[in-house]
Amino acid sequence: MGYESPKGEVNMYQGLFYEITKENIENPTVIRAPVSISNGLAWNKANDKLFYIDTPTNKVVEFAYDDENGRVSAENRTAFDVSQHSDKITGHPDGMTIDEDDNLWICLYGGGAVIKANPVTGELLKVVPIPARDVTSAMWGGPDLDILFVTTSRHSLNEEEKLQQPGAGSVFAITNLDFARVEDVVLLKQYIIKEHKMLQTTEESRRALGRCFLSI
């Protein structure tokens, strides 16, 4: 990643995507260059595919992965392109995780949502709105690994936006994901993010938002 200014502006094409092993730790292998903002990494269940995000490209790309020696292929293909679904989602892909069905869960920085995508077909399967514009990373947790924990940022928000998005900067825990419907959550996303009509809250409720459970 290139230099990031205090305003969050990043110099493009100044970064590298490395493969580091105990053998090459003094001279890591460059997998892809140049890149701008390296983010999400995820491996499929068979451990033969590596998914990777360079945020400004708006794409998740897939590399072949050799689990025996940890090698990543030089060639890649686009597994999911956020730009192809601009009628339903906005923002840029940031952090990412994968589920037991090898579907990707991608955080949308600037888009106020986590999305579920099929990396084989490129299909957008689900949109889960988050009451914060900048969604940064996600990971499965809980006793049954069925709760999606999602982090958000408030770093780039101005004072008015912080009041409109009191949950920004919180960690959210999302349950009941099997029952979410794209039609419902897209409407909610438009309400929260595009219209900026979130209700003002008391200081007490804002503190409570630091640990939020979203039951979809």
Coordinates of C-alpha atoms in Angstrom, one line a residue:
M1 CA 0.0 0.0 0.0
G2 CA 1.2 3.5 -0.8
Y3 CA 1.3 6.5 1.5
E4 CA -2.0 7.4 3.1
S5 CA -2.7 11.0 3.9
P6 CA -4.5 12.1 7.1
K7 CA -7.6 12.5 4.9
G8 CA -7.5 8.9 3.9
E9 CA -6.1 9.5 0.4
V10 CA -3.8 6.8 -0.8
N11 CA -1.1 7.0 -3.6
M12 CA -2.2 4.4 -6.1
Y13 CA 0.0 1.6 -7.4
Q14 CA 2.7 1.9 -4.8
G15 CA 2.2 -1.5 -3.0
L16 CA 3.1 -5.1 -3.5
F17 CA 1.4 -8.4 -2.7
Y18 CA 3.9 -10.7 -1.1
E19 CA 4.2 -14.4 -0.3
I20 CA 6.3 -14.9 2.9
T21 CA 7.5 -18.3 4.1
K22 CA 10.1 -19.3 6.7
E23 CA 12.4 -20.0 3.7
N24 CA 12.1 -16.7 2.0
I25 CA 11.5 -14.4 5.0
E26 CA 14.6 -12.4 4.1
N27 CA 13.5 -12.0 0.4
P28 CA 9.7 -12.5 0.1
T29 CA 8.2 -13.5 -3.2
V30 CA 6.2 -10.8 -5.0
I31 CA 2.9 -12.4 -6.1
R32 CA 1.3 -9.3 -7.7
A33 CA 2.7 -5.8 -8.5
P34 CA 1.8 -3.1 -8.4
V35 CA -1.2 -3.0 -6.1
S36 CA -2.8 -0.1 -4.3
I37 CA -4.6 -1.2 -1.1
S38 CA -4.2 -4.9 -0.4
N39 CA -7.1 -6.2 1.8
G40 CA -9.2 -9.3 2.0
L41 CA -7.7 -12.8 1.9
A42 CA -9.6 -16.1 1.9
W43 CA -9.0 -19.7 1.0
N44 CA -11.6 -22.2 -0.1
K45 CA -12.4 -25.4 1.7
A46 CA -10.2 -27.5 -0.6
N47 CA -7.3 -25.1 -0.1
D48 CA -6.6 -24.9 -3.8
K49 CA -7.9 -21.4 -4.4
L50 CA -6.9 -18.1 -2.8
F51 CA -9.1 -15.0 -3.0
Y52 CA -7.6 -11.6 -2.8
I53 CA -8.9 -8.0 -2.8
D54 CA -7.0 -4.9 -4.0
T55 CA -9.7 -2.4 -2.9
P56 CA -9.6 0.3 -5.6
T57 CA -10.1 -2.3 -8.4
N58 CA -13.5 -3.1 -7.0
K59 CA -12.7 -6.8 -7.7
V60 CA -12.1 -10.0 -5.8
V61 CA -9.6 -12.1 -7.8
E62 CA -8.9 -15.8 -7.6
F63 CA -5.5 -17.4 -7.7
A64 CA -4.7 -21.1 -7.9
Y65 CA -3.0 -22.2 -4.6
D66 CA -0.8 -25.3 -4.1
D67 CA -1.4 -26.4 -0.5
E68 CA 1.7 -28.7 -0.6
N69 CA 4.2 -26.0 -1.0
G70 CA 2.2 -22.8 -0.4
R71 CA 2.7 -21.5 -3.9
V72 CA 0.3 -19.0 -5.5
S73 CA -0.2 -18.9 -9.2
A74 CA 0.9 -16.0 -11.3
E75 CA -2.4 -16.0 -13.2
N76 CA -5.7 -15.0 -11.8
R77 CA -9.3 -14.5 -12.7
T78 CA -12.0 -12.1 -11.5
A79 CA -14.2 -14.0 -9.0
F80 CA -16.5 -11.1 -8.1
D81 CA -16.8 -7.5 -9.4
V82 CA -18.6 -5.0 -7.2
S83 CA -19.0 -2.6 -10.1
Q84 CA -21.2 -5.1 -11.9
H85 CA -23.8 -4.8 -9.2
S86 CA -24.1 -1.0 -8.8
D87 CA -27.9 -1.2 -8.9
K88 CA -27.8 -3.0 -5.5
I89 CA -24.5 -2.0 -3.8
T90 CA -22.0 0.8 -3.5
G91 CA -18.6 1.3 -2.0
H92 CA -15.4 -0.7 -2.4
P93 CA -14.5 -4.2 -1.2
D94 CA -12.3 -4.2 1.9
G95 CA -12.0 -7.2 4.3
M96 CA -13.4 -10.6 3.5
T97 CA -14.1 -14.0 4.9
I98 CA -15.5 -17.3 3.5
D99 CA -18.2 -19.7 4.6
E100 CA -18.5 -23.5 4.6
D101 CA -20.1 -23.4 1.2
D102 CA -17.2 -21.4 -0.3
N103 CA -19.2 -18.3 -0.7
L104 CA -17.4 -15.0 0.1
W105 CA -18.6 -12.4 2.6
I106 CA -17.2 -9.1 1.5
C107 CA -17.2 -5.9 3.5
L108 CA -18.0 -2.7 1.6
Y109 CA -16.0 0.3 2.7
G110 CA -18.2 3.3 1.9
G111 CA -21.1 1.1 1.1
G112 CA -22.5 0.3 4.5
A113 CA -23.0 -3.4 4.0
V114 CA -21.5 -6.9 4.0
I115 CA -22.4 -8.9 1.0
K116 CA -22.4 -12.6 0.2
A117 CA -21.1 -13.5 -3.2
N118 CA -20.6 -16.7 -5.2
P119 CA -17.0 -16.7 -6.5
V120 CA -17.7 -19.3 -9.1
T121 CA -20.6 -17.5 -10.9
G122 CA -20.0 -13.9 -9.7
E123 CA -23.5 -13.8 -8.4
L124 CA -24.5 -11.4 -5.6
L125 CA -26.4 -13.7 -3.2
K126 CA -27.2 -11.4 -0.2
V127 CA -26.8 -7.9 1.1
V128 CA -26.7 -7.3 4.8
P129 CA -26.8 -3.6 5.8
I130 CA -24.6 -2.3 8.6
P131 CA -25.5 1.1 10.3
A132 CA -22.1 2.5 9.5
R133 CA -20.8 3.7 6.2
D134 CA -17.3 2.2 6.3
V135 CA -17.4 -1.5 6.9
T136 CA -13.9 -2.9 7.2
S137 CA -13.6 -6.6 8.1
A138 CA -15.5 -9.8 9.0
M139 CA -14.9 -13.1 10.7
W140 CA -17.0 -16.0 11.8
G141 CA -17.3 -16.7 15.6
G142 CA -19.5 -18.1 18.3
P143 CA -19.8 -21.7 19.6
D144 CA -21.2 -22.9 16.2
L145 CA -19.2 -20.4 14.1
D146 CA -22.5 -19.1 12.8
I147 CA -22.2 -15.5 14.0
L148 CA -20.6 -13.0 11.6
F149 CA -18.5 -10.4 13.5
V150 CA -18.1 -7.2 11.5
T151 CA -15.8 -4.3 12.2
T152 CA -16.4 -0.7 11.1
S153 CA -14.5 2.6 11.0
R154 CA -15.3 6.2 11.9
H155 CA -11.9 7.5 10.9
S156 CA -13.0 9.3 7.7
L157 CA -16.3 10.6 9.0
N158 CA -16.8 14.3 9.7
E159 CA -18.6 15.4 12.9
E160 CA -22.1 15.5 11.3
E161 CA -21.6 12.0 9.8
K162 CA -20.5 10.7 13.2
L163 CA -23.8 12.0 14.7
Q164 CA -25.8 10.4 11.8
Q165 CA -23.9 7.1 12.2
P166 CA -23.4 6.5 16.0
G167 CA -22.6 2.9 15.4
A168 CA -19.6 3.7 13.2
G169 CA -16.4 2.4 14.8
S170 CA -18.3 -0.5 16.5
V171 CA -18.0 -4.2 16.2
F172 CA -21.3 -5.8 15.1
A173 CA -22.4 -9.4 15.5
I174 CA -24.8 -10.6 12.9
T175 CA -27.1 -13.6 13.5
N176 CA -29.8 -15.5 11.7
L177 CA -28.1 -14.9 8.3
D178 CA -29.9 -17.8 6.7
F179 CA -33.2 -15.8 6.9
A180 CA -32.0 -12.6 5.3
R181 CA -33.6 -11.6 2.0
V182 CA -31.8 -9.3 -0.4
E183 CA -35.0 -7.3 -1.2
D184 CA -35.5 -6.4 2.4
V185 CA -32.0 -5.4 3.3
V186 CA -31.3 -3.4 0.2
L187 CA -34.2 -1.1 1.1
L188 CA -32.8 -0.7 4.7
K189 CA -29.4 0.0 3.2
Q190 CA -30.8 2.8 1.1
Y191 CA -32.5 4.3 4.2
I192 CA -29.4 4.2 6.4
I193 CA -26.7 5.1 3.9
K194 CA -28.2 7.1 1.1
E195 CA -30.7 9.2 3.0
H196 CA -28.7 9.6 6.2
K197 CA -31.8 9.6 8.3
M198 CA -30.7 7.6 11.2
L199 CA -32.3 8.8 14.4
Q200 CA -30.2 10.8 16.9
T201 CA -29.5 8.8 20.0
T202 CA -28.7 9.6 23.6
E203 CA -25.1 9.3 24.8
E204 CA -26.1 6.2 26.7
S205 CA -27.5 4.5 23.6
R206 CA -24.4 5.5 21.6
R207 CA -22.2 3.8 24.1
A208 CA -24.4 0.7 23.9
L209 CA -23.8 0.6 20.2
G210 CA -20.3 -0.4 20.9
R211 CA -21.5 -4.0 21.1
C212 CA -24.3 -4.5 18.7
F213 CA -26.1 -7.7 17.6
L214 CA -28.0 -7.5 14.3
S215 CA -30.6 -10.2 14.0
I216 CA -31.6 -10.4 10.4

